[in-house]
PDB file of C-alpha atoms and ligand atoms in Angstrom:
ATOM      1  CA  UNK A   1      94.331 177.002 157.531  1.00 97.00           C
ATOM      2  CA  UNK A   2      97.341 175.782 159.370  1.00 98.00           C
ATOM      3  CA  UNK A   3     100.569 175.924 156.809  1.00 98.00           C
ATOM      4  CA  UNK A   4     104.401 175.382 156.863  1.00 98.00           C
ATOM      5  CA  UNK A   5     106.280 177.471 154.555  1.00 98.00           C
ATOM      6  CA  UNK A   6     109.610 177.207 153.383  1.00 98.00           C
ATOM      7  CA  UNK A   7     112.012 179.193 150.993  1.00 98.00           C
ATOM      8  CA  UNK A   8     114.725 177.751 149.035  1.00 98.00           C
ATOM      9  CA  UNK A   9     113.121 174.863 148.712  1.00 98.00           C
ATOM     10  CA  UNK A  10     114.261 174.134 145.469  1.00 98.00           C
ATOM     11  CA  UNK A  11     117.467 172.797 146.503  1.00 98.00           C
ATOM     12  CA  UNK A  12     120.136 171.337 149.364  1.00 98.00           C
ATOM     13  CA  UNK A  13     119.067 171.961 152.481  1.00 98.00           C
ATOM     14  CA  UNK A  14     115.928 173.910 151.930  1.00 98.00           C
ATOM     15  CA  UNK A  15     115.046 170.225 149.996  1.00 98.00           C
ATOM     16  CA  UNK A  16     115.850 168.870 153.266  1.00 98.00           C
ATOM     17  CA  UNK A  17     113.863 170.499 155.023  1.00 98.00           C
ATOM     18  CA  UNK A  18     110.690 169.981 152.894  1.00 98.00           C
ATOM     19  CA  UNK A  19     111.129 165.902 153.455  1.00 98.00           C
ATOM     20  CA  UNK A  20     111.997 166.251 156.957  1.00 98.00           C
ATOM     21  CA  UNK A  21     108.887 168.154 157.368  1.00 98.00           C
ATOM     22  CA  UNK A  22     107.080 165.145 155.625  1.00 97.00           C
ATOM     23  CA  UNK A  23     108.213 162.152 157.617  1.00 97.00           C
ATOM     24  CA  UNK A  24     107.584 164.164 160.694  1.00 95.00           C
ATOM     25  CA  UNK A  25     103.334 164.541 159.657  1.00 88.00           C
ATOM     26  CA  UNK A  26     102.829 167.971 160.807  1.00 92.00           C
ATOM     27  CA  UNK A  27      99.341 167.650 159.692  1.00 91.00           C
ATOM     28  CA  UNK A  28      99.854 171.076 157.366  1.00 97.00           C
ATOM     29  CA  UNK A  29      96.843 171.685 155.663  1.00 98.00           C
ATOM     30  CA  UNK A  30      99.764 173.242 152.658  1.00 98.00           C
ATOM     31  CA  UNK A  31     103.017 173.736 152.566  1.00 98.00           C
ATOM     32  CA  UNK A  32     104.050 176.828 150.443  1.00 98.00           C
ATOM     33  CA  UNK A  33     107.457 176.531 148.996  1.00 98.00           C
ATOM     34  CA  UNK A  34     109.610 178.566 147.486  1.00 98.00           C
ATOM     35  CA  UNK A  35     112.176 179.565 145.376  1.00 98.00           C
ATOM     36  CA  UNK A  36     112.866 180.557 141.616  1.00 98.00           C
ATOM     37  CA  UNK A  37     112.781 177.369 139.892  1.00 98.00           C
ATOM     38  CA  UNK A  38     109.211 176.437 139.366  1.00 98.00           C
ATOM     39  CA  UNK A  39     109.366 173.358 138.133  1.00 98.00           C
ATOM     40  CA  UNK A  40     111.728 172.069 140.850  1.00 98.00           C
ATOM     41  CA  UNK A  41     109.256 173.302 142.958  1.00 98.00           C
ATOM     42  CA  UNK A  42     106.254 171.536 141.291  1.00 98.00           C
ATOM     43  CA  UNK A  43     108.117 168.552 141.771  1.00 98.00           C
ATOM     44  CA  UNK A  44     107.182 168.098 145.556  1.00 98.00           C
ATOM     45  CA  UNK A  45     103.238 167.610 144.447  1.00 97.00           C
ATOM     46  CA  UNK A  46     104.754 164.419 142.218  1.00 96.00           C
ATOM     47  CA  UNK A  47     106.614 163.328 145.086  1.00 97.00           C
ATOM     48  CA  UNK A  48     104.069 163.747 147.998  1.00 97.00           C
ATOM     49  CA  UNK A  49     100.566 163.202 146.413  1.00 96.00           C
ATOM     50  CA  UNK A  50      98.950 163.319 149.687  1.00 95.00           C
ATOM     51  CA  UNK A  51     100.135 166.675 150.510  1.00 97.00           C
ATOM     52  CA  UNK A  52      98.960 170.233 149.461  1.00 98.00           C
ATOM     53  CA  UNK A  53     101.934 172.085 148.313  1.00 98.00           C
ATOM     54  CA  UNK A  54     101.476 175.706 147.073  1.00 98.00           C
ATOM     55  CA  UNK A  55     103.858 176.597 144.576  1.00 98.00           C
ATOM     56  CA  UNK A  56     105.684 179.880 144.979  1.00 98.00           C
ATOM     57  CA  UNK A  57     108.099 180.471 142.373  1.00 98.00           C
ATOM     58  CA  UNK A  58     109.086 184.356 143.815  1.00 98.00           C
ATOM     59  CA  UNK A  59     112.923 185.702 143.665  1.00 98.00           C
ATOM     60  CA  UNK A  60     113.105 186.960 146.849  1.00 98.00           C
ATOM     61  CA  UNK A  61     114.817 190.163 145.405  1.00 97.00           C
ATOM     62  CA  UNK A  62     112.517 191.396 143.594  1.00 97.00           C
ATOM     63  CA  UNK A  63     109.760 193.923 145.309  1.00 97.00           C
ATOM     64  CA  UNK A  64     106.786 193.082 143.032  1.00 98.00           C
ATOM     65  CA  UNK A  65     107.584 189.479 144.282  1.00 98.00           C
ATOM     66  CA  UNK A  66     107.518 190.679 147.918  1.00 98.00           C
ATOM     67  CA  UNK A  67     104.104 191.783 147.588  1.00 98.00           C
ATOM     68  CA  UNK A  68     102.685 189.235 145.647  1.00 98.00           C
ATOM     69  CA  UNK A  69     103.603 186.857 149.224  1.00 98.00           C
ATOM     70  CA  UNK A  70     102.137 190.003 151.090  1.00 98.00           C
ATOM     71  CA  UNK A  71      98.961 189.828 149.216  1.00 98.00           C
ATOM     72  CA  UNK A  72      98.550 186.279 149.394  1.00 98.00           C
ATOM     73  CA  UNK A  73      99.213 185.853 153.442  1.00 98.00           C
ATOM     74  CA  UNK A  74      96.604 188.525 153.890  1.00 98.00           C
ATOM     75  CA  UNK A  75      93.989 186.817 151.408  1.00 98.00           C
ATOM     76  CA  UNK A  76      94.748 182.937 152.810  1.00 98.00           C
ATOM     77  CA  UNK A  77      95.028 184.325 156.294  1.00 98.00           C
ATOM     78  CA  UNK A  78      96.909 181.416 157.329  1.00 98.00           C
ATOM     79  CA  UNK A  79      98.231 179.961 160.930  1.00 98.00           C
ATOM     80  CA  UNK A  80     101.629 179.319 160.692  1.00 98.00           C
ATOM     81  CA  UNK A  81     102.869 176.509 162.100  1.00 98.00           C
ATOM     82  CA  UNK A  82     106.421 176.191 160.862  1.00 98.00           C
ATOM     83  CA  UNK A  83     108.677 178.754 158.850  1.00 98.00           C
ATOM     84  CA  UNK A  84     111.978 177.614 157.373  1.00 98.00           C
ATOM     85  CA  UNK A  85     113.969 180.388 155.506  1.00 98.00           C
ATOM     86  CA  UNK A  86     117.020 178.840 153.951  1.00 98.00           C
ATOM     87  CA  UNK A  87     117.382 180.870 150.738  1.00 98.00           C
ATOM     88  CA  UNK A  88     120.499 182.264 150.073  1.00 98.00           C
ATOM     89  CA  UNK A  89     124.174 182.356 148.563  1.00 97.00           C
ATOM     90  CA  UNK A  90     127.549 183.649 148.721  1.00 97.00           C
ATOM     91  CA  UNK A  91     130.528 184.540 146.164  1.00 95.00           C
ATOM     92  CA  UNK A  92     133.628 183.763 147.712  1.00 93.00           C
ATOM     93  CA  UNK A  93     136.436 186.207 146.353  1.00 93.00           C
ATOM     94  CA  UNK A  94     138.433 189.251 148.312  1.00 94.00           C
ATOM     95  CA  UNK A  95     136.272 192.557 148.071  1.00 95.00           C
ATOM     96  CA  UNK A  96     137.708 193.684 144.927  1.00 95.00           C
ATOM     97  CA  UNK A  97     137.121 190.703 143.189  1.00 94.00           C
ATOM     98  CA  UNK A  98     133.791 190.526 143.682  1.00 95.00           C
ATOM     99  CA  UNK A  99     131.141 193.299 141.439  1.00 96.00           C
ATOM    100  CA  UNK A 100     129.588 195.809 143.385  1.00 97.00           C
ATOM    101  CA  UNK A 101     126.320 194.035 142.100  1.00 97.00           C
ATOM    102  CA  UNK A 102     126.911 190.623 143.026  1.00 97.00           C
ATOM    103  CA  UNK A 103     127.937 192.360 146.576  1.00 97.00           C
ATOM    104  CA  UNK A 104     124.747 193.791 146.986  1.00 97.00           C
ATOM    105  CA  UNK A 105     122.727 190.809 145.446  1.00 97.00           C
ATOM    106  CA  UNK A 106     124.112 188.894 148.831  1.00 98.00           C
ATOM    107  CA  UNK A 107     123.439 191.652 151.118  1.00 98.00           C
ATOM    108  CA  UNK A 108     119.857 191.556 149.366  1.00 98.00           C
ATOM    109  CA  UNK A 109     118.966 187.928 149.451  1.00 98.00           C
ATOM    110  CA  UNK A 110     121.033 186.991 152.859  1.00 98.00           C
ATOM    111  CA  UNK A 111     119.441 190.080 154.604  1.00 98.00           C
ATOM    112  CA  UNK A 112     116.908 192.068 153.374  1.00 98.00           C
ATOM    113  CA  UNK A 113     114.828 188.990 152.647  1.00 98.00           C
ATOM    114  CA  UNK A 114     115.107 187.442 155.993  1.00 98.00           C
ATOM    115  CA  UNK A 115     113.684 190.992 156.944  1.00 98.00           C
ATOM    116  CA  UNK A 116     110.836 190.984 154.540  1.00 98.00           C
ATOM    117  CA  UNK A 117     109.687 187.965 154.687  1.00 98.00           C
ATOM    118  CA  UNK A 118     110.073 187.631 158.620  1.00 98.00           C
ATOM    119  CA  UNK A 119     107.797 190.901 158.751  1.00 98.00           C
ATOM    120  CA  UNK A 120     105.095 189.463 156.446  1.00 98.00           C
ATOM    121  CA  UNK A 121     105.154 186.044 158.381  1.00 98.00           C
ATOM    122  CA  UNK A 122     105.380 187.065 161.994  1.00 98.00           C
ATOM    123  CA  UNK A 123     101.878 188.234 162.016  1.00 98.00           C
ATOM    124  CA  UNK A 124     100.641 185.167 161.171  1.00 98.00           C
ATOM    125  CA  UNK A 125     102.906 182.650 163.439  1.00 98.00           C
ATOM    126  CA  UNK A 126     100.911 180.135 165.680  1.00 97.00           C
ATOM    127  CA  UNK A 127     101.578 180.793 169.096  1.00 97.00           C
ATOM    128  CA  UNK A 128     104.350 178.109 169.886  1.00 96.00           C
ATOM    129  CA  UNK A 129     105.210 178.171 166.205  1.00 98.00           C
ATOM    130  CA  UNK A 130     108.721 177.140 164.801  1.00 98.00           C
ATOM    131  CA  UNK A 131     110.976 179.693 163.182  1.00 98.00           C
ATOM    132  CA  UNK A 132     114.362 178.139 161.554  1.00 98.00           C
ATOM    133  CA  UNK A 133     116.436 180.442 160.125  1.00 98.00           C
ATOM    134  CA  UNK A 134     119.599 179.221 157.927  1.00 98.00           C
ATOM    135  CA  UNK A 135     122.552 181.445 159.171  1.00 98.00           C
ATOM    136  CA  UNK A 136     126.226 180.111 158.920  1.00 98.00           C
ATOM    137  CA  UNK A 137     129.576 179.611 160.836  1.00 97.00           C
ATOM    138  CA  UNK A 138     130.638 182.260 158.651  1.00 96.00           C
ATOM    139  CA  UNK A 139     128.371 184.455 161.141  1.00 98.00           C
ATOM    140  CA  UNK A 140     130.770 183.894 163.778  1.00 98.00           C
ATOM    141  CA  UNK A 141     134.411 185.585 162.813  1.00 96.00           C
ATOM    142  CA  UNK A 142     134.879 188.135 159.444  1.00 97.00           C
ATOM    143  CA  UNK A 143     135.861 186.086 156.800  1.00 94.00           C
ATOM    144  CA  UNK A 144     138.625 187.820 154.621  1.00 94.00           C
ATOM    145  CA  UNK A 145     138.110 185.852 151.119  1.00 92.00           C
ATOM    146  CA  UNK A 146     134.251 185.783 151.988  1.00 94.00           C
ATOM    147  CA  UNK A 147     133.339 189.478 153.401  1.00 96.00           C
ATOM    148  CA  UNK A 148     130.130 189.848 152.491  1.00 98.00           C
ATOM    149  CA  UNK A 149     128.828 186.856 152.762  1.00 98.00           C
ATOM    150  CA  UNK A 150     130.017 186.077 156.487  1.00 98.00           C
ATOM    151  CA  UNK A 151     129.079 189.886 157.426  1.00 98.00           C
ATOM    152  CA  UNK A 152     125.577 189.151 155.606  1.00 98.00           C
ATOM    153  CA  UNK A 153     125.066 185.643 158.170  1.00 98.00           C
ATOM    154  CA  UNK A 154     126.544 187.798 161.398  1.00 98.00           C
ATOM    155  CA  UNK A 155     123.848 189.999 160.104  1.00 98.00           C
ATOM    156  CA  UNK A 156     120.616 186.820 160.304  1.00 98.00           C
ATOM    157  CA  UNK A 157     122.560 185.635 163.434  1.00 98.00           C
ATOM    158  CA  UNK A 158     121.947 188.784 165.313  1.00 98.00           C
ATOM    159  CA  UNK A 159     118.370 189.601 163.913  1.00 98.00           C
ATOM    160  CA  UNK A 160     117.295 185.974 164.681  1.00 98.00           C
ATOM    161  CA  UNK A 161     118.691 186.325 168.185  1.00 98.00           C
ATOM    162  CA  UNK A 162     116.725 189.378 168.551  1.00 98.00           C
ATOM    163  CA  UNK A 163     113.638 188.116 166.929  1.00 98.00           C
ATOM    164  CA  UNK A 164     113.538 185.395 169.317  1.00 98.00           C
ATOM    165  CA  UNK A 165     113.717 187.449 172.372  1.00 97.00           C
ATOM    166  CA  UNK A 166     111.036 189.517 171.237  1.00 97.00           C
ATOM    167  CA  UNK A 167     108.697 186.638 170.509  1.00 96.00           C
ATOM    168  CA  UNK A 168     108.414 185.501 174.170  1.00 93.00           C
ATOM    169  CA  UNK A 169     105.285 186.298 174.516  1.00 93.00           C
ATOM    170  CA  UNK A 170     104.022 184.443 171.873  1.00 95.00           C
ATOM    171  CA  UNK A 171     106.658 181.791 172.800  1.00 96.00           C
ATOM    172  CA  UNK A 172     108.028 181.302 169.126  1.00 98.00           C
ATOM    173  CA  UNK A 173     110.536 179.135 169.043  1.00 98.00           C
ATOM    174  CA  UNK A 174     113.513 181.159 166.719  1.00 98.00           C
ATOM    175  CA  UNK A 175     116.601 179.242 165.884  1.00 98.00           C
ATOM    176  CA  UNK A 176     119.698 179.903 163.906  1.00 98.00           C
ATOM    177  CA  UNK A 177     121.222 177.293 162.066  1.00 98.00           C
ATOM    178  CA  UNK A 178     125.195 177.624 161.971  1.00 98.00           C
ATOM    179  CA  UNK A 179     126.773 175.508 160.016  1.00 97.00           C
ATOM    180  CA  UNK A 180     130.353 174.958 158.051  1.00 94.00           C
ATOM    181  CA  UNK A 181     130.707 173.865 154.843  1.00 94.00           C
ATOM    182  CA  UNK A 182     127.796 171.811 153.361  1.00 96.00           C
ATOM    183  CA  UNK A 183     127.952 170.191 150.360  1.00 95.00           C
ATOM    184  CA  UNK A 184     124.860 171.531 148.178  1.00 96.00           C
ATOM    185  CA  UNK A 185     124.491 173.254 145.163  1.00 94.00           C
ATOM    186  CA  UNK A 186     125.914 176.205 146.993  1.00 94.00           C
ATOM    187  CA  UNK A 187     129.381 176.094 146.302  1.00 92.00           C
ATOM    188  CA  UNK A 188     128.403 176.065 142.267  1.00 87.00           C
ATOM    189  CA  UNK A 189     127.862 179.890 142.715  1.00 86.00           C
ATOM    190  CA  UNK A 190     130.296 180.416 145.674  1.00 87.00           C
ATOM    191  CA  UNK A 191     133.272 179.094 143.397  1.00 87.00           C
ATOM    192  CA  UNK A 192     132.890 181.233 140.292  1.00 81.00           C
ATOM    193  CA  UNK A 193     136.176 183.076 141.665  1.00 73.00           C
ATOM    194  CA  UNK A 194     138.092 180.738 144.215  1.00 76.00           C
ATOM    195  CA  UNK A 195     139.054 176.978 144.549  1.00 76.00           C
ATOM    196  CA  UNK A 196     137.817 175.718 147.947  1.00 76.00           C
ATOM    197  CA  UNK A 197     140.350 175.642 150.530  1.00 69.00           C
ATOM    198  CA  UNK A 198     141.372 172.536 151.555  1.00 72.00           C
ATOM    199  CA  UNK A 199     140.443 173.185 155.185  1.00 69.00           C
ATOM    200  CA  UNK A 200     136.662 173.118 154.090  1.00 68.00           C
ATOM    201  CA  UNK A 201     136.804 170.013 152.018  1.00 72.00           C
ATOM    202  CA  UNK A 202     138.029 167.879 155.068  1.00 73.00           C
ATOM    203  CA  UNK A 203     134.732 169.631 156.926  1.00 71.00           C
ATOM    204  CA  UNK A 204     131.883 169.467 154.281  1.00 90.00           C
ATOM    205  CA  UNK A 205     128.582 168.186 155.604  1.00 95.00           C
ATOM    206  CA  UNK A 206     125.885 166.040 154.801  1.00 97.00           C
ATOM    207  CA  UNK A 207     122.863 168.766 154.140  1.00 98.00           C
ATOM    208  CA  UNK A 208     120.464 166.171 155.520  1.00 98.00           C
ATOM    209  CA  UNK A 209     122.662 165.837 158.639  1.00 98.00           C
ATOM    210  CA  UNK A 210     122.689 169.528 159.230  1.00 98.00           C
ATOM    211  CA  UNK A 211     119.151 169.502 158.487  1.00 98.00           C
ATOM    212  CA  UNK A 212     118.156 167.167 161.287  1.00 98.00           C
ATOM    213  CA  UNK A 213     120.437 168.556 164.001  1.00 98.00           C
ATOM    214  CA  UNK A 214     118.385 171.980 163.112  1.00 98.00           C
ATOM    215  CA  UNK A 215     115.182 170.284 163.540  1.00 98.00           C
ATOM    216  CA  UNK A 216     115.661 169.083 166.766  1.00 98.00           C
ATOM    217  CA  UNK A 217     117.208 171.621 167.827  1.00 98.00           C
ATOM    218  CA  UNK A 218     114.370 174.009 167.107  1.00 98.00           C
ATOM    219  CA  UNK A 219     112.397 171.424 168.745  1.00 97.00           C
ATOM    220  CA  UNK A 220     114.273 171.426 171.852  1.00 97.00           C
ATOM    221  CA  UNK A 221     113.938 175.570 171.598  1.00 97.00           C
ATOM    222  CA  UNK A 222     117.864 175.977 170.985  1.00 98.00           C
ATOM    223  CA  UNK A 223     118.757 179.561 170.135  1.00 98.00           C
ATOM    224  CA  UNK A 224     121.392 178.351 167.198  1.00 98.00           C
ATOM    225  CA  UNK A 225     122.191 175.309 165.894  1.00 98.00           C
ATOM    226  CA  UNK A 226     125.532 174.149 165.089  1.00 98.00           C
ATOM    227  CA  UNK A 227     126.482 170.758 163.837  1.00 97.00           C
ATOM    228  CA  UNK A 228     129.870 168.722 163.988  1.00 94.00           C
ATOM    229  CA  UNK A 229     132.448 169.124 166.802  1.00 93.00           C
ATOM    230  CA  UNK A 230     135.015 171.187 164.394  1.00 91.00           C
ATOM    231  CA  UNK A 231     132.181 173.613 164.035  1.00 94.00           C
ATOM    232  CA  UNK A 232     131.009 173.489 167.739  1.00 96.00           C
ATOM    233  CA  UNK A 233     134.981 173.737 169.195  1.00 96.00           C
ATOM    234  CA  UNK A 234     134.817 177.158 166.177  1.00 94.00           C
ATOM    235  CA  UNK A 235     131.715 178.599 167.820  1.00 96.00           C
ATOM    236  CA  UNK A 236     133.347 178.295 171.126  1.00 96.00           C
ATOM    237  CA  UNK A 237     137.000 179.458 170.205  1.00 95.00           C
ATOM    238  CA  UNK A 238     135.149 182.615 168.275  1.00 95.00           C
ATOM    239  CA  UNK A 239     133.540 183.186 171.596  1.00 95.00           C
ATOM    240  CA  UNK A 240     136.495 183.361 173.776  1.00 95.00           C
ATOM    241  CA  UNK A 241     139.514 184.483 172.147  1.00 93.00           C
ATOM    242  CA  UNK A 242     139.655 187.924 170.239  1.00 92.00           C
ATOM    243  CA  UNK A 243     138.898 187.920 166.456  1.00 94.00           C
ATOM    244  CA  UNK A 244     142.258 189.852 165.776  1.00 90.00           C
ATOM    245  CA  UNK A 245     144.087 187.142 166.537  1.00 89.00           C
ATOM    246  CA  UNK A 246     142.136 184.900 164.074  1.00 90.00           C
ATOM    247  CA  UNK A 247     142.220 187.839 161.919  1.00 91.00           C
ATOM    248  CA  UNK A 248     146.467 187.795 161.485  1.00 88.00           C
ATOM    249  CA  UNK A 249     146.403 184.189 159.865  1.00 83.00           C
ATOM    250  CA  UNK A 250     142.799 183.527 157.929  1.00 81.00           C
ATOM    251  CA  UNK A 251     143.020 185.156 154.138  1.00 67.00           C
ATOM    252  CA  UNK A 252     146.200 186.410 153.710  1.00 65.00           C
ATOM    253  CA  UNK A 253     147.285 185.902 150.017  1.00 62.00           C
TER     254      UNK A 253
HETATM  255  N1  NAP B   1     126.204 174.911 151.719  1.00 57.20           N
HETATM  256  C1  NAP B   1     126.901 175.479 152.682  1.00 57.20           C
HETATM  257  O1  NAP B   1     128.128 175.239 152.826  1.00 57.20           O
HETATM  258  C2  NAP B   1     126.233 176.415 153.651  1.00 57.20           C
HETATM  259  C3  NAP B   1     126.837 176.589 154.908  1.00 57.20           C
HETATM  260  C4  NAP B   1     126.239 177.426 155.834  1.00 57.20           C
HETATM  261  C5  NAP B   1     125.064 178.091 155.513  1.00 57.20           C
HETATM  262  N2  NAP B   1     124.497 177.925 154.276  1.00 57.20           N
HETATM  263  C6  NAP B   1     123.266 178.664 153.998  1.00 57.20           C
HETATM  264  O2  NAP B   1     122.207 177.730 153.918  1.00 57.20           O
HETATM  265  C7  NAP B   1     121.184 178.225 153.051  1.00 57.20           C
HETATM  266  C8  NAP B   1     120.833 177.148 152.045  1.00 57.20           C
HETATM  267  O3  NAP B   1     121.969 176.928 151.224  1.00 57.20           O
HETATM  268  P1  NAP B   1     122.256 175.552 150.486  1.00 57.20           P
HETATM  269  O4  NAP B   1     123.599 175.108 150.906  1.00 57.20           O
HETATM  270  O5  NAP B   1     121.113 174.631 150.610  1.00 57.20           O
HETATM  271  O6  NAP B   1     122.435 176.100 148.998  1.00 57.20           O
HETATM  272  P2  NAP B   1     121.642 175.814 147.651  1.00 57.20           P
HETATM  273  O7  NAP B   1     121.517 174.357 147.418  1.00 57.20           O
HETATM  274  O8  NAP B   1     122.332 176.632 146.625  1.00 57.20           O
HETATM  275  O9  NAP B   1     120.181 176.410 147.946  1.00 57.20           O
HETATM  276  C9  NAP B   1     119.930 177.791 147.984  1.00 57.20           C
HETATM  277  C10 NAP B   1     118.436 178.030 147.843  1.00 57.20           C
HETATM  278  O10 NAP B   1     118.206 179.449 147.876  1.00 57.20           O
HETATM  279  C11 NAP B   1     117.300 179.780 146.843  1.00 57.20           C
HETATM  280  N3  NAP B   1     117.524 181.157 146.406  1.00 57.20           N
HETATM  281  C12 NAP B   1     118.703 181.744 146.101  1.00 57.20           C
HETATM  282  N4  NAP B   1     118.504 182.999 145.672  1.00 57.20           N
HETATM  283  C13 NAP B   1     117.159 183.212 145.699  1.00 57.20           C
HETATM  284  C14 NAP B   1     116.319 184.304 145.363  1.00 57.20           C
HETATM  285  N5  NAP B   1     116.816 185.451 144.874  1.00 57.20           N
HETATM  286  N6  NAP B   1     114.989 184.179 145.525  1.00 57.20           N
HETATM  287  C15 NAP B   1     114.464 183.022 145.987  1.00 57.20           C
HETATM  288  N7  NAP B   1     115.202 181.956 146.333  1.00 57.20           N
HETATM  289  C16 NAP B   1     116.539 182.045 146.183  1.00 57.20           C
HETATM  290  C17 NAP B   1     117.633 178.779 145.723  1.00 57.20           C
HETATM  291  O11 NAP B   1     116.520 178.596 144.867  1.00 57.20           O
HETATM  292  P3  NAP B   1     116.420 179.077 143.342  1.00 57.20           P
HETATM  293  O12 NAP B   1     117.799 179.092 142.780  1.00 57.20           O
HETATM  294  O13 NAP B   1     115.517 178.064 142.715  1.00 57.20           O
HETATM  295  O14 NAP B   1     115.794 180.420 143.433  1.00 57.20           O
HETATM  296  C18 NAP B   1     117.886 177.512 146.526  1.00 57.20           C
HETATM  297  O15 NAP B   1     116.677 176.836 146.770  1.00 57.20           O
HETATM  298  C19 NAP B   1     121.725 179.518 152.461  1.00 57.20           C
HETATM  299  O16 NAP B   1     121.210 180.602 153.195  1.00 57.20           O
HETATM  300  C20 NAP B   1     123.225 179.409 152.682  1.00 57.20           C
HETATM  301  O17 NAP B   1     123.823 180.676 152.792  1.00 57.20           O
HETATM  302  C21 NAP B   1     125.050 177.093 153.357  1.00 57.20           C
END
């Protein structure tokens, strides 16, 4: 059975990514989405009639969850032809603002599920397969005002990176996606503590933009994706110049 799956599909750009994946007829025997939200999730059935979906509704930090994916790749067996993991959030707020808990929820969604659920997958890619994972700009400086979360995406940038050399042989194609702001649901939970700052507003994307870039980039085999010429000129500046000079001016109070 050849099958697409892709998490957070409940919302913004993991949404995206379940239409794009539609108009592009991948032939998928299913798609398996998921996310919490059932019925969000149910939704895509109404929506695409002619398309198997298989609805996951799994939080992706919870272990019994884990396993319940684990059991069910090793009973379907499945080729994979496309894997999108865009599940994930952030709390912006300076360290101390932010409970331990909520800390560690990030770490545990933004990292320890792309490691879970890249290790239950990876068995079962297609040779040539397509792996998209959703990283962030944040990945490419600390972010003072947004620790964690930017040390949790430098964290998928760098695993992805690695992933994707090690799946030569089977000549995966891995790619991060890196973008700025993006206006989704995201910033619902990311603003419980902070305003925006104005910087980001004048920078927000359209998810299905984003989403499109990342397609064909993975297509064209990129290693990361990043969309919008503010965001490509960051990527490059990050690159070049050392982060402690960034470091004197971003987040100070
Ligand atoms: N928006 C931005 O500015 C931006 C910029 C760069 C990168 N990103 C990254 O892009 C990805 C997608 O974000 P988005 O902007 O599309 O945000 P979003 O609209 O809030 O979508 C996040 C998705 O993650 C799922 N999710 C969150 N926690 C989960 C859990 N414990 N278990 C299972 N699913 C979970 C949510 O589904 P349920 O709530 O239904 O579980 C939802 O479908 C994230 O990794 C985010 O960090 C976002």
């Amino acid at each position: 059975m050849n099958i697409g799956i892709i998490t957070g599909a409940s919302s913004g750009m993991g949404k995206e990514f379940v239409k794009l994946t539609m108009q592009n007829h991948l032939e998928l025997d299913e798609i398996w989405v998921i996310a919490r939200r059932k019925e969000r999730l149910e939704a895509w059935s109404d929506l695409y009639k002619e398309q198997k979906f298989r609805i996951l509704p799994l939080d992706l930090q919870k272990k019994e969850d884990m396993d319940y994916l684990g059991k069910t790749l090793e009973e379907v067996q499945p080729h994979i032809e496309l894997f999108i993991h865009c599940a994930g959030f952030g709390i912006m707020g300076r360290i101390q603002e932010i409970s331990m808990e909520e800390q560690a929820e990030m770490v545990d969604v933004n990292c320890r599920s792309v490691v879970e659920v890249s290790s239950l997958v990876l068995p079962y890619m297609k040779y040539r397969g397509r792996m998209i994972y959703m990283a962030s700009a944040a990945a490419f400086l600390p972010q003072p005002g947004f620790a964690v979360y930017a040390a949790s995406k430098a964290f998928v940038l760098s695993y992805v990176r690695a992933l994707r050399a090690e799946s030569r042989e089977k000549q995966l194609r891995v790619t991060a996606v890196c973008p700025g702001a993006v206006k989704t649901e995201f910033f619902n939970r990311a603003l419980t503590k902070k305003h925006l700052p104005a910087y980001k507003k004048l920078v927000m994307a359209d998810p299905k933009k984003v989403v499109k870039k990342a397609w064909q980039d993975n297509e064209k085999n990129k290693e990361v994706s990043v969309y919008g010429k503010v965001m490509k000129l960051t990527h490059l500046v990050t690159k070049l110049l050392p982060h402690s000079l960034f470091l004197q001016f971003i987040g100070r109070k």
